[in-house]
Amino acid sequence: MKDVLDTDALTPHFCVCSDLLTPSQPQRLVDDLQHCEVVILEWHAPRETGGRDDVVYNIVCKKCRADRRSCSHCDDNVDFVPRQLGLTETRVFISNLLAHTLYSFEIQAVNGVSNKSPYPAQHVTIDITTNQAAPSIVPIMHQISSTMNSFTLSWPQPEQPNGIILDYELRYYEKDHAEINSTILRSQTNTARVEGLRPGTVYVVQVRARTVAGFGRYSSKMCFQTLTDDDFKSELREQLPLIAGSAAAGVVFIVSLIAISIVCSRKRAYTKEAVYSDKLQHYSTGRELSLRADMSNCPSPLGCPTHFSGSPGMKIYIDPFTYEDPNEAVREFAKEIDVSTVKIEEVIGAGEFGEVYKGRLKLPGKREIFVAIKTLKAGYVEKQRRDFLSEASIMGQFDHPNIIRLEGVVTKSRPVMILTEFMENGALDSFLRQNDGQFTVIQLVGMMRGIAAGMKYLSEMNYVHRDLAARNILVNSNLVCKVSDFGLSRYLQDDTSDPSYTSSLGGKIPVRWTAPEAIAYRKFTSASDVWSYGIVMWEVMSFGERPYWDMSNQDVINAIEQDYRLPPPMDCPSALHQLMLDCWQKDRNVRPRFADIVSTLDKMIRNPTSLKAVANIPAVPSQPLLDRSIPDFNTFSSVEDWLTAIKMGQYRDNFLNSGFTSLQLVAQMTSEDLLRIGVTLAGHQKKILNNIQSMRVQMSQPPNTVA
């Protein structure tokens, strides 16, 4: 009998079950770019379905650099209709794309067993570059001035102009009226004067930019108010001395020019340049001209900035404690409010003297407004009452859109109250921490500009704040920042191991906001306020991080004495960090003035491209910078400890519930992993990824060995 080779017995048997096969890739993918923001993708079903009838499609969207070297997942605001995942149709509408941007779209075909397959889903990819688009929204607006019937507004250009801005369109209407009653105004520049308004009225304003591609979207709604008749008369009274002084100065100037021309004609031995130079060096209008220390090498005042000791017509701050009877200062600078017009609603905090409430104020003939109400607790002595009301005597002298406004006081009933305008978003430091990474650079610059404008006003009134910090800046619903906290003056307590400023009521003020000359010599000036302002800038750009981190006050003082300064916060533009360093000059005479700071920030707002360059610390920086040490992951026993150390503890559950339960697993995470577990804020992603990168570096280093 002939031997027969049973090949089936020699060949391994593989069971290929049709119900475990995944589909092949979709076919014939085509795109239809409707306009710059919308694209339609269409495809045909895969040739192989895996023997199943439950094939669906997933869309993976990536935004790429023009050179295609790197791509990242699309932002959350990109819309997919009908959906991005689990599509049963072979067509999808994708909108909210950026203009002039390269996108890569991946169409995956999956079925009910794809998640059990060891292989990735089969897919087809298409690259699309979007066209020119209308500009993005204008991020913020500022009120430059106002009258009874008009106000002037300014704004930066959109962050994504997407071409040359042709003009801007403003839409405004009275807050109490419907939006359908809007009025339209066009402007060729990023400044506009809105006229024909009603006195003492709040208007809602929006603005949008236009390019050849059309109008962008309107900005968010912001509110601006015209002056009341009383406001206008008060402002006019304040400006009359300035007008008279300017007129007198003009007369003196003309007479002086005539005198100069006579002298020039007689002294022919001198050239015109010599005569004019000599005369202009000594020309004065009666005001004292003082040279700063940094002007000592100037050939003449013409080549250097000058500072007049007083400006004609400018109100000068009066210390209420110079009054023999401090109650007289309260009567002069603060308006008495009838307690029947005040309605207390809820506690919002506690102050040095008592609780702080949110409430309402309805004065006769005026609309009802929200107010913050500071109260003086029961059982006070007369000195505490005077000290409490002194803040009202100080605030009542100020009138500026970036200074907290005093509404009045209640002194003829109990409890004694100070009423100020209500600021919906509270203190700036906590507001920034709650909204970490959610504001654009230009919005942050707008906030800092407002603070600087308020401080410029105070410095021109010869008022020194002494405690400028983000915790003492309040923020309203329009993101307008206002300087607050005008309490008692502080003094340096000598008999303490922790040098910090202490109020006469014992409230400590950390030295990390205080200029070195104020710490060493108790010398408080507007220049020391400028130093503090630089720290506030750092707080704003770091979204409320604590200056100098966990360093002790003594370590901060020692570092400053050795010329160390804070490094730039993450993603901080180099121009802003340089301005911070200017504010932290050891010689107070060479620090910028608040007028200079406002001017610098205005230029940045008008030219946002100046904020594109991010500050990087060079190998050998010109100014020694402090370095916050990177946490050593070996010191952490859990992912939760590590997240807490890098101040990202709010994502604890996101990590643990997604299976990232060890630092070794965390070290392998990518940006896609962070998106998948719910870390969507770009700033938080970058912060976590930077720390993950540091963790990888530490893991790759060999452990230290002992010889």
Coordinates of C-alpha atoms in Angstrom, one line a residue, residues 252-266 279:
V252 CA 4.9 133.4 30.2
F253 CA 6.2 131.3 27.3
I254 CA 5.4 133.9 24.7
V255 CA 7.0 136.7 26.7
S256 CA 10.0 134.5 27.3
L257 CA 10.3 133.9 23.5
I258 CA 10.2 137.6 22.8
A259 CA 12.9 138.2 25.5
I260 CA 15.0 135.4 24.0
S261 CA 14.8 136.8 20.5
I262 CA 15.9 140.2 21.8
V263 CA 18.9 138.7 23.6
C264 CA 19.7 136.6 20.6
S265 CA 19.8 139.7 18.4
R266 CA 22.2 141.5 20.8
K279 CA 18.2 129.9 27.5

